[in-house]
Coordinates of C-alpha atoms and ligand atoms in Angstrom, one line a residue:
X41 CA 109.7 69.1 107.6
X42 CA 112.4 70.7 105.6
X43 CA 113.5 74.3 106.2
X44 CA 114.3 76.6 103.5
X45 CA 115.9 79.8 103.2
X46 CA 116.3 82.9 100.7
X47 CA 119.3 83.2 98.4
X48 CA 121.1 86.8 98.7
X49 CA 124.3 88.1 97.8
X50 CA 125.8 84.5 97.5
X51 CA 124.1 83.4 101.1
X52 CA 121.5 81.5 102.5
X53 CA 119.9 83.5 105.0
X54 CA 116.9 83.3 107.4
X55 CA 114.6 86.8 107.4
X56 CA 115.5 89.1 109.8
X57 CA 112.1 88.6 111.9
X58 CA 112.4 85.1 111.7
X59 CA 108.8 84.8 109.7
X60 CA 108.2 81.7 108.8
X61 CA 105.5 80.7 105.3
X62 CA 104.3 77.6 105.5
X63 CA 103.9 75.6 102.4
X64 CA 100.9 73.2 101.3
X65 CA 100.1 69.8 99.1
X66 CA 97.0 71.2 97.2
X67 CA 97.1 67.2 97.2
X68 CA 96.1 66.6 100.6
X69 CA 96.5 69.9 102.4
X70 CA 99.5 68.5 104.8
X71 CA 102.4 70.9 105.3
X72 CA 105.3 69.9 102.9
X73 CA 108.6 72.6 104.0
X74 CA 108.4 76.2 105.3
X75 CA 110.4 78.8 104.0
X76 CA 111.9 82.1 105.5
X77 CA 109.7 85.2 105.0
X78 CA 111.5 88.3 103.6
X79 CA 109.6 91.6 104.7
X80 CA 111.1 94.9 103.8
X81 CA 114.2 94.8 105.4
X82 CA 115.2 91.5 103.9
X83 CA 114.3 93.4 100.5
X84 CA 116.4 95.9 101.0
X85 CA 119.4 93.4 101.3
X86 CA 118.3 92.1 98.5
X87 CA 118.5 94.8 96.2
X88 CA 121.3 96.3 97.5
X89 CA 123.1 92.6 96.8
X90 CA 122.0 93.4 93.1
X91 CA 123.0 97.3 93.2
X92 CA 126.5 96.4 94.3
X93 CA 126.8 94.2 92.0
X94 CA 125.4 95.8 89.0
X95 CA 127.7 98.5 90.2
X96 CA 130.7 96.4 90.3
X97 CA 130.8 95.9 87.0
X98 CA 131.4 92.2 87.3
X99 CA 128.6 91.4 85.1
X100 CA 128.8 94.0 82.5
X101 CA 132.7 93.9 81.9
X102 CA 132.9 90.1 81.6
X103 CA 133.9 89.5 78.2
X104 CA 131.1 88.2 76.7
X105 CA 131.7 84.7 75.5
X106 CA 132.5 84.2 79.6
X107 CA 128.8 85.6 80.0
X108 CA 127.5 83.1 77.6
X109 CA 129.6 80.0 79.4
X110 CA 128.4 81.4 82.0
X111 CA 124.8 80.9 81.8
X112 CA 125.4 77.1 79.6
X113 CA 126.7 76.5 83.8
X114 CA 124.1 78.0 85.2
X115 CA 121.9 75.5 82.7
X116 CA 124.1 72.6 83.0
X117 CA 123.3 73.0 87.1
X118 CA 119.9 73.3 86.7
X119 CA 119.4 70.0 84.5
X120 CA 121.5 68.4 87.3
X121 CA 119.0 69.2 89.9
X122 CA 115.9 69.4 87.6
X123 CA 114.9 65.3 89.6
X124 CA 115.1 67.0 93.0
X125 CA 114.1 70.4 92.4
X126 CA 111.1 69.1 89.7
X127 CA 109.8 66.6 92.9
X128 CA 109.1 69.4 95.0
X129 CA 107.6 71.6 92.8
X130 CA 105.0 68.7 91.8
X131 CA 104.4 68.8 95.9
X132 CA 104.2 72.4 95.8
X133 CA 102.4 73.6 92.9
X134 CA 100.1 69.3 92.4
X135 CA 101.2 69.6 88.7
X136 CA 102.4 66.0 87.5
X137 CA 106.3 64.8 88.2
X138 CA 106.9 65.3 84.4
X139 CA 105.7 68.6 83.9
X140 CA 107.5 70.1 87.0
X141 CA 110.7 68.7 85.8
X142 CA 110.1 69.9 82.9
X143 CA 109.8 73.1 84.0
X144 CA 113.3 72.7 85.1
X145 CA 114.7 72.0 81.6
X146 CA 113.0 74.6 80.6
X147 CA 114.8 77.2 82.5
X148 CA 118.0 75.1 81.4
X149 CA 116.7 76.1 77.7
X150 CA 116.4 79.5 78.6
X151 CA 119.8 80.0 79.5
X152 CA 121.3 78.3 76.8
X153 CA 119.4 80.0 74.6
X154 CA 119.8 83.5 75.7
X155 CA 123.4 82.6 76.9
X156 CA 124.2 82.0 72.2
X157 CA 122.4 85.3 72.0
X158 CA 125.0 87.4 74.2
X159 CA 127.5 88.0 71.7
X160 CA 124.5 89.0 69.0
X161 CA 123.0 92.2 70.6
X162 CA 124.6 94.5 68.3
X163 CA 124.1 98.3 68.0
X164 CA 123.8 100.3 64.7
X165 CA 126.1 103.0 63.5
X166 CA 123.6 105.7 62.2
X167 CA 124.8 108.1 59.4
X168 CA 124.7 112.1 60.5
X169 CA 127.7 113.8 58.8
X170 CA 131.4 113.2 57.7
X171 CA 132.3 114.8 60.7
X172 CA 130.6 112.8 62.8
X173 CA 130.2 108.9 64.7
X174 CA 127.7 108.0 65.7
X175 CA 126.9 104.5 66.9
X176 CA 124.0 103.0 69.3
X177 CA 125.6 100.8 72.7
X178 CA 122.6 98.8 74.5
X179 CA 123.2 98.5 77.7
X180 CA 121.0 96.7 81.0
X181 CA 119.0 99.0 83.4
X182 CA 120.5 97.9 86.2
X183 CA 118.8 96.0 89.0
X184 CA 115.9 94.3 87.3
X185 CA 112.8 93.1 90.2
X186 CA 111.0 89.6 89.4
X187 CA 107.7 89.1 90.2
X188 CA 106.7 85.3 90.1
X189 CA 103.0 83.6 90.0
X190 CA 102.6 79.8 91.3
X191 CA 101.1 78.6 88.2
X192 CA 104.3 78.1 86.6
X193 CA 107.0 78.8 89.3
X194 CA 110.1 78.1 87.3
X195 CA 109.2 78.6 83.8
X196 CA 108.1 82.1 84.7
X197 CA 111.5 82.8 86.5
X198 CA 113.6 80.8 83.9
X199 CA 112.3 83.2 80.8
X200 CA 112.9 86.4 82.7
X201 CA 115.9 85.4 84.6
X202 CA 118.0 84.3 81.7
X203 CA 117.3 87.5 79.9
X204 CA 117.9 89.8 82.4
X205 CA 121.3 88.0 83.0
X206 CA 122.0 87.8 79.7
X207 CA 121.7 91.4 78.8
X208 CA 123.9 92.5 82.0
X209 CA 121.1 93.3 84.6
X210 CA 121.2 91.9 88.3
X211 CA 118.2 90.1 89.1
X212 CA 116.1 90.1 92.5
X213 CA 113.3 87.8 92.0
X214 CA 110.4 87.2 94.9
X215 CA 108.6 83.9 94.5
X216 CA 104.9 83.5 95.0
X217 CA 104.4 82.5 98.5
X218 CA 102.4 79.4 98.1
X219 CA 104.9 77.5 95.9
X220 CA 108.2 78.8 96.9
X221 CA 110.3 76.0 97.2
X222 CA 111.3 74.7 93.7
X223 CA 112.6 78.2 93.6
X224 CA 115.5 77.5 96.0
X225 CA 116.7 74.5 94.0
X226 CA 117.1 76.9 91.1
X227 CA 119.2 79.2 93.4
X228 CA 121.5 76.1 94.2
X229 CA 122.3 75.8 89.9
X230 CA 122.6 79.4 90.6
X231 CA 125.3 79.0 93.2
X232 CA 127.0 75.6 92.2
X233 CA 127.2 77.6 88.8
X234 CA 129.8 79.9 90.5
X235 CA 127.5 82.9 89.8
X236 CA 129.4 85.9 91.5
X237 CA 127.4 86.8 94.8
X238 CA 124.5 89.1 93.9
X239 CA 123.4 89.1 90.6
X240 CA 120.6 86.8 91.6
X241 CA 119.0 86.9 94.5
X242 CA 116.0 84.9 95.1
X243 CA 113.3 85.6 98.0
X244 CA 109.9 84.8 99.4
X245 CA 107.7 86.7 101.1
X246 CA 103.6 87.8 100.4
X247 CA 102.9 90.3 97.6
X248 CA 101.5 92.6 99.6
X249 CA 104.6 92.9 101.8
X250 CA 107.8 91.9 99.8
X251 CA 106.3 92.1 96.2
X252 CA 104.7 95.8 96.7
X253 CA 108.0 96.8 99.0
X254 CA 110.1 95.2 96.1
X255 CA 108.4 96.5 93.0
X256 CA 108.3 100.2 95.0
X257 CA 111.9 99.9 95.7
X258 CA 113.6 103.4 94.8
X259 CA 116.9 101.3 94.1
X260 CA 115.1 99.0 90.8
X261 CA 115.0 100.2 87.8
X262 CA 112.8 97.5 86.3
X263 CA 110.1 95.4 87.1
X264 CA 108.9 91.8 85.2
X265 CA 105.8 90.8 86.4
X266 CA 103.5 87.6 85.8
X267 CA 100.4 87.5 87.7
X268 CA 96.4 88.4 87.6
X269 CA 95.2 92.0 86.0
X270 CA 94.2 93.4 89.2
X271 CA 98.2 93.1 90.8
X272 CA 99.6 94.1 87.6
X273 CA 97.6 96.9 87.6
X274 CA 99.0 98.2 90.9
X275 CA 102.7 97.4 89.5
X276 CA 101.9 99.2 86.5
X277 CA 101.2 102.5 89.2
X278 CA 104.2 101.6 90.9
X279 CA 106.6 101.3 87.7
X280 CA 105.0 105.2 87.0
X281 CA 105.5 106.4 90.2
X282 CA 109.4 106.0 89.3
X283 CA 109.0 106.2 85.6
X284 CA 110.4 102.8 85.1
X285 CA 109.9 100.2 82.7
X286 CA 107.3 97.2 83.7
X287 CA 106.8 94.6 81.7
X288 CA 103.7 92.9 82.5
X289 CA 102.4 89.5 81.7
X290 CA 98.8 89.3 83.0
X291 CA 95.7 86.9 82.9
X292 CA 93.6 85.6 79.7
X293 CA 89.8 84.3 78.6
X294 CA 91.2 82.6 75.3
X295 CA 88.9 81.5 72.9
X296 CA 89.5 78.5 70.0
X297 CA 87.4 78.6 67.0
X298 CA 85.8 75.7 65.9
X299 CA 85.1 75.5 62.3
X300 CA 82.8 72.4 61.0
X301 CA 85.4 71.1 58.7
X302 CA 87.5 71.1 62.2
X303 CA 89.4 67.8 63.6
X304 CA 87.5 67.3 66.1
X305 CA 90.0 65.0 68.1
X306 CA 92.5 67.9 67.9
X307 CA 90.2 70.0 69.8
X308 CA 89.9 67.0 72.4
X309 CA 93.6 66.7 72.5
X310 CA 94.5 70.4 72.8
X311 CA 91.1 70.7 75.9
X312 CA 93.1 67.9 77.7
X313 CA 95.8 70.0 77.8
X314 CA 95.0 73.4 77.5
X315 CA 92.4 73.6 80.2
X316 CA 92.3 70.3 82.4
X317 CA 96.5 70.1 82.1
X318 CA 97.6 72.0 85.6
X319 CA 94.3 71.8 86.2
X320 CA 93.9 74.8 84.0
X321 CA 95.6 77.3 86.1
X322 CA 97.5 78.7 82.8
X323 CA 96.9 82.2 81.3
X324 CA 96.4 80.7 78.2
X325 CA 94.3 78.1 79.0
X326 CA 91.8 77.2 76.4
X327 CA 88.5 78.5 78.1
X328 CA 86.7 79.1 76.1
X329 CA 85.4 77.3 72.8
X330 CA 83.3 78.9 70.3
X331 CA 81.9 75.9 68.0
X332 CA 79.9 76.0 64.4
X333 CA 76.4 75.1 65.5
X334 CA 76.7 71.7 63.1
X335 CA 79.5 70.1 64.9
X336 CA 78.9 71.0 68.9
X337 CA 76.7 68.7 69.8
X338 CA 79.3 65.8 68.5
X339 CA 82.3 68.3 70.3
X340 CA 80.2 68.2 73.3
X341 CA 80.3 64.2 73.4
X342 CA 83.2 64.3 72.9
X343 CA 84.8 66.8 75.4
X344 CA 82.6 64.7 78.4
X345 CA 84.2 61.5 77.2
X346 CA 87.6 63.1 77.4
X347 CA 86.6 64.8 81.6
X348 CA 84.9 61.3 82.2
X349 CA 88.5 59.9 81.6
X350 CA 90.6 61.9 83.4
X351 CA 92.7 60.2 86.0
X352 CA 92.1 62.6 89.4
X353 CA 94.9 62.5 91.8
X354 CA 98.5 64.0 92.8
X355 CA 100.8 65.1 90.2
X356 CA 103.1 62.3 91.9
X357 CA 100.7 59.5 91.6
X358 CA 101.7 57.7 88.3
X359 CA 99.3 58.6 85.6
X360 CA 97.2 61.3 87.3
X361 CA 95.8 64.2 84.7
X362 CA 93.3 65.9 86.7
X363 CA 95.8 67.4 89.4
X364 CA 94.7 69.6 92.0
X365 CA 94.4 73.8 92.1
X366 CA 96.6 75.4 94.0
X367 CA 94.5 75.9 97.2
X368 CA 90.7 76.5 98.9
X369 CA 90.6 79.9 98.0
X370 CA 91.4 79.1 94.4
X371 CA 89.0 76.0 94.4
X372 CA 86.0 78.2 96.4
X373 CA 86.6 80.6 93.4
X374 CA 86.4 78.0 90.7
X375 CA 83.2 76.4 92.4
X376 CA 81.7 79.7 92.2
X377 CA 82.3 80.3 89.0
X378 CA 81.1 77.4 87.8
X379 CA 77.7 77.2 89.7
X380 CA 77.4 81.1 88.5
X381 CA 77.5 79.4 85.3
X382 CA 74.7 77.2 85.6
X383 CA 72.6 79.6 87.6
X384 CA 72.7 81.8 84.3
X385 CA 71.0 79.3 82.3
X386 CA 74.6 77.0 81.5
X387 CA 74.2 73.6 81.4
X388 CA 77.2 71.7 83.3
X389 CA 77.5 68.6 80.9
X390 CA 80.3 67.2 83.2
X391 CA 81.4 68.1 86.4
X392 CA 80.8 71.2 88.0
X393 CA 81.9 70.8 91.5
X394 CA 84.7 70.0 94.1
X395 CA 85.9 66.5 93.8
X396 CA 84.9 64.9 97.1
X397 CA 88.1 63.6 98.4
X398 CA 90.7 65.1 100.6
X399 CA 93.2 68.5 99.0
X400 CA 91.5 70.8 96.6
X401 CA 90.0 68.9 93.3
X402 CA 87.8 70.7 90.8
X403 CA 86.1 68.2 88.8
X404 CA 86.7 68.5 85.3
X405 CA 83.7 70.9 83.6
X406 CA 82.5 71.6 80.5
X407 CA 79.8 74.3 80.5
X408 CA 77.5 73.9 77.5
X409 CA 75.0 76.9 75.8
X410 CA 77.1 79.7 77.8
X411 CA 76.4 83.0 76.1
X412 CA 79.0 85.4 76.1
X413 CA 77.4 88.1 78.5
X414 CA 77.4 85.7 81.2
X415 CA 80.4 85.9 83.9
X416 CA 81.6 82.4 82.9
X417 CA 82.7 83.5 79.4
X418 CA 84.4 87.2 80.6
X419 CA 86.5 86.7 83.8
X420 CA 89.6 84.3 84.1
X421 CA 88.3 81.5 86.0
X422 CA 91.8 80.3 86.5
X423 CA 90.7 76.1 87.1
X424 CA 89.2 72.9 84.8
X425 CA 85.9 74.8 83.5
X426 CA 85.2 75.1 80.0
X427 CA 82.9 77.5 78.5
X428 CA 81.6 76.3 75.2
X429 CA 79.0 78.8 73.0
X430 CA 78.0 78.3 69.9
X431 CA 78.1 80.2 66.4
X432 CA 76.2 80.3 62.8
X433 CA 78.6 82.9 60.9
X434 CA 82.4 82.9 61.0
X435 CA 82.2 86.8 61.9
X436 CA 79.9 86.1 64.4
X437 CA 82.6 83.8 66.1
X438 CA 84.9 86.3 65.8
X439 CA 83.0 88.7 67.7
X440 CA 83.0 86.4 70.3
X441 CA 86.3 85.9 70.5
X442 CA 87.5 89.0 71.0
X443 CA 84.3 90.4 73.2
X444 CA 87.1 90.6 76.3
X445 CA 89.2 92.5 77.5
X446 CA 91.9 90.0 77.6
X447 CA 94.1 89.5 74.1
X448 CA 96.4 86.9 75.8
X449 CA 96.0 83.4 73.3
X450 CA 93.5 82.5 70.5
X451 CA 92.9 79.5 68.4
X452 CA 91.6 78.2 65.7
X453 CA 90.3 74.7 64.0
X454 CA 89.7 74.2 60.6
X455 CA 91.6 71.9 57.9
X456 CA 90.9 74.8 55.8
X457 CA 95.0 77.0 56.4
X458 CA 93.7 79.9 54.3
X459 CA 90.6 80.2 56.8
X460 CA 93.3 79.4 59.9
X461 CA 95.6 82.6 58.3
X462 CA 92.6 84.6 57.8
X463 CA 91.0 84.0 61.3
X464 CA 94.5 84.1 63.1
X465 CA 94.6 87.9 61.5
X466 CA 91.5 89.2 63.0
X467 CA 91.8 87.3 66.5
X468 CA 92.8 90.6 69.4
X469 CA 95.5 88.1 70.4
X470 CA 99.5 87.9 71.4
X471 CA 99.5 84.2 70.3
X472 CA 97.1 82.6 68.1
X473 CA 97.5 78.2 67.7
X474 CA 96.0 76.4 65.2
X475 CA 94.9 72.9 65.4
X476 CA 96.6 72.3 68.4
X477 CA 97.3 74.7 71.6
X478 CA 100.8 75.7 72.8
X479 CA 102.8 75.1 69.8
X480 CA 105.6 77.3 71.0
X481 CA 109.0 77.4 72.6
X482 CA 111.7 79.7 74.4
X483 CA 111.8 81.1 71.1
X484 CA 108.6 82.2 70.1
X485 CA 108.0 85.3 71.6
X486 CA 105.2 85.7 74.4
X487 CA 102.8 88.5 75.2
X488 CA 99.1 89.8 75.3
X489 CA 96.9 92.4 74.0
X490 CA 94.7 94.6 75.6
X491 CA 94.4 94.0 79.5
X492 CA 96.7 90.6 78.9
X493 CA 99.7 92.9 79.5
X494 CA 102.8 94.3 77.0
X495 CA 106.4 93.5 76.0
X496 CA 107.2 90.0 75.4
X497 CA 109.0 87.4 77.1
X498 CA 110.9 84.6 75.2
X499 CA 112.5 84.8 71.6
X500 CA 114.7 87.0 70.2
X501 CA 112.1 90.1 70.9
X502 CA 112.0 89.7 74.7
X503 CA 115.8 91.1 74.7
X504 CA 114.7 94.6 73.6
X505 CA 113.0 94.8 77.3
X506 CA 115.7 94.3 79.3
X507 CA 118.3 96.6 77.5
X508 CA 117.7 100.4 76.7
X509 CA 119.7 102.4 74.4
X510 CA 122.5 104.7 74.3
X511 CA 123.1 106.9 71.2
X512 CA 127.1 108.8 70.9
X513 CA 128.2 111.0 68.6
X514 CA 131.7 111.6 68.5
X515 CA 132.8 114.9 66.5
X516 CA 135.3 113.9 64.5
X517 CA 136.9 117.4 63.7
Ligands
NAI76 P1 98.6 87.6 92.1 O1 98.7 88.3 90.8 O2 98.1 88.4 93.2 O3 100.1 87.0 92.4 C1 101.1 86.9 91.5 C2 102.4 87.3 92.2 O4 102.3 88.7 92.6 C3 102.8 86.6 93.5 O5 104.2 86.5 93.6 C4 102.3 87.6 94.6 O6 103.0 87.4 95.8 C5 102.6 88.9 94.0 N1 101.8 90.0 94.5 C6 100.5 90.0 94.9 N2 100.1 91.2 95.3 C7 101.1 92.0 95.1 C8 101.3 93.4 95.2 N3 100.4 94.2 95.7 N4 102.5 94.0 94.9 C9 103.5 93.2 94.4 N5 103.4 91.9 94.2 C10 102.2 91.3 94.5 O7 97.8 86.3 91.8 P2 97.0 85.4 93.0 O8 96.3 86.3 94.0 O9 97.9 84.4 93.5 O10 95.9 84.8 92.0 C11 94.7 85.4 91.7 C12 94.3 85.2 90.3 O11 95.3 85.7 89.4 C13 94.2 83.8 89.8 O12 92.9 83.3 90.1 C14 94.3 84.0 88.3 O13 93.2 84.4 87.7 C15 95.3 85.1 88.2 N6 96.7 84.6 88.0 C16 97.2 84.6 86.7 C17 98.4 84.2 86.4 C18 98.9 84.2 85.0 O14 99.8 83.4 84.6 N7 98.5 85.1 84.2 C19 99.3 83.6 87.4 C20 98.8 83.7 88.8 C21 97.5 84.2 89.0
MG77 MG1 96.4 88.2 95.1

């Protein structure tokens, strides 16, 4: 069994107590690699790494087009490892090979993207007088904490690393503690890049240790955090406890709207993604689908023909699409939520239980009649269960929709593209898809309403968060 360290100040280092996590298959529950534990004194190292080096100035008076190559390195590095690095995180996480090495391209996208839109963040000059110049500099906060979930381990770091690097802030990021290792093949990139020793550090230890120390730490001046409502809450307290910014990327209860003119294979397709793909441990995940009364009993044929399909198994076993959830705690809650289901008067068309083999399997499970007061259709399940109610009017359906306190996705279904424009305008959402879910990329920007968090990661926008302004006048008599 491999040992694996934490990444600070250009090192790899053990944690001072020695502390030791221990890191799962969800596939089969055997022990994969173990990773150091950083508690508070490793944090502190850590941020003083990034402190240094913020105050160094390496960062911020590299002339920018050496920024930019920079980061195409740090991208280049990533790709290079995205085979190794993507195999572990399948282990890790039990998504499938290709989507974890994906996930490594994608942070390679990231930093090329951000890295062409270095030499772009422009200030204003703002007229006051003749006698006066004035002109807006944006400039980094300084040392910038990540916050990581283990639904998405490197796409989550990817989007918030590469603009926090790109904007001139040094990065401490803490991985979740039950997928931790992919983490440290992106800190390799980070080092064979010849990143300059502390402007991203990379460590592991639990959230209620390293995460609460970390996001607390009088010494960061901003916090990124992706994770449930309930933790990003208690950030949130931290962030104004030092009157620093937090951006905050939380859970979702996403509803699509089914029309009757709807495709109803798109809504098959985008189910198979959206909530039985990662065995719908995605804040976006399609949960919940609110169908025209005249089309959901075919829907509901459907949607058990697609869960009676599904290939179960490992995210490394050739052709497997129902992959595991990320351990028995999570599967005990999904179990639970979906027998709540049922004993509110839900009808489990398909599945509704563990899958009775070894590691933790939730079968696939489409909910039928669920009503939107039941506990199904509010909280974030977070695993393979879909909710599916039924409407007569469009308003109605919208109703339903945004009956939560999440605002995270939304979609729609209709052939109909006035009715999609109209619908997408009155859906409470930071993202709305239409006829098919997850239609974006590093560029779209990404955020929720309501409880779903603020600020947005990805695209142009996300830039904004990691840089504040600085206003000068000059006198010029
Ligand atoms: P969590 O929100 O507790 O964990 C996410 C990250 O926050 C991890 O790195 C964790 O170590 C850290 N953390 C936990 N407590 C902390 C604290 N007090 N201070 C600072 N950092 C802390 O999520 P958890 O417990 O792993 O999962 C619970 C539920 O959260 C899931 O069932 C799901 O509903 C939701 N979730 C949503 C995600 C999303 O993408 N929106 C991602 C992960 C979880
Ligand atoms: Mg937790």
């Amino acid at each position: 069994m491999r040992s694996y360290q934490n990444y600070i100040n250009g090192e790899w280092v053990d944690s001072l107590s020695k502390d030791k996590i221990q890191v799962e298959d969800p596939s089969t529950t055997n022990i994969i690699g173990e990773i150091s534990c950083a508690k508070n004194a490793d944090v502190d190292l850590a941020v003083e790494a990034a402190k240094n080096s913020f105050k160094s100035r390496i960062l911020v008076d590299m002339p920018i087009l050496e920024r930019a190559k920079l980061m195409r390195r740090i991208a280049e590095e990533t790709r290079k490892i995205s085979k190794e690095g993507g195999n572990i995180l399948c282990y890790e996480n039990g998504k499938s090979m290709a989507a974890a090495v994906k996930e490594f391209n994608d942070v390679a996208d990231m930093f090329e993207y951000y890295a062409g839109l270095t030499d772009k963040l422009e200030g204003k000059t703002i007229p006051v007088s003749n006698s006066v110049l004035d002109y807006t500099v944006l400039e980094p906060y300084g040392v910038s904490a990540h916050i990581i979930p283990w639904n998405y381990p490197l796409a989550m770091l990817g989007r918030s690393a590469a603009c926090s690097f790109a904007t001139g802030n040094s990065t401490v990021i803490k991985t979740a503690e039950l997928t931790p290792l992919s983490a440290t093949f992106f800190a390799k990139a980070v080092e064979n890049a010849g990143v300059p020793p502390g402007l991203i550090n990379i460590i592991c230890g639990y959230g209620n240790e390293a995460g609460a120390y970390l996001a607390s730490h009088p010494d960061v001046n901003h916090i990124v955090f992706t994770g449930s409502v309930v933790t990003g809450k208690k950030i949130l307290h931290m962030a104004a406890d030092k009157a620093i910014p937090a951006i905050v990327e939380l859970g979702g209860k996403s509803a699509g709207i089914v029309y009757p003119d709807a495709n109803l294979d798109d809504v098959v397709e985008s189910a198979r993604h959206a909530i039985f793909g990662v065995a719908g441990q995605i804040c976006t995940a399609m949960s919940r689908l609110v169908v025209h009364k005249t089309v959901k009993d075919e829907l509901i044929t459907k949607l058990v023909d697609l869960s009676k399909s599904l290939k179960v198994g490992p995210g490394y076993e050739e052709g497997s699409e129902l992959t595991p959830v990320i351990s028995n705690n999570q599967l005990e809650k999904v179990e639970g939520y979906a027998r709540s289901g049922v004993q509110a008067g839900a009808e489990a068309v398909h599945g509704g239980k563990r899958v009775d083999r070894p590691g933790y399997f939730m079968e696939a499970t489409v909910l039928n009649n669920v009503k939107q007061n039941m506990t199904v259709a509010r909280e974030e399940i977070f695993g393979p269960v879909l909710s599916v109610l039924e409407y007569q009017d469009i308003d109605e359906a919208i109703d339903i929709a945004n009956d939560t306190n999440y605002g995270l996705g939304g979609g729609v279904f209709t052939k109909d593209l006035n009715k999609a424009a109209w619908t997408a305008s009155k859906l409470e959402a930071g993202q709305v898809y239409v006829n098919k879910w997850f239609t974006g990329s590093h560029a779209t920007p990404f955020g929720g309403y309501k409880q779903s968090g603020y600020s947005r990661e990805k695209g142009i926008q996300a830039l904004n968060s990691y840089l504040q302004i600085k206003n000068v006048g000059i006198s010029l008599v």
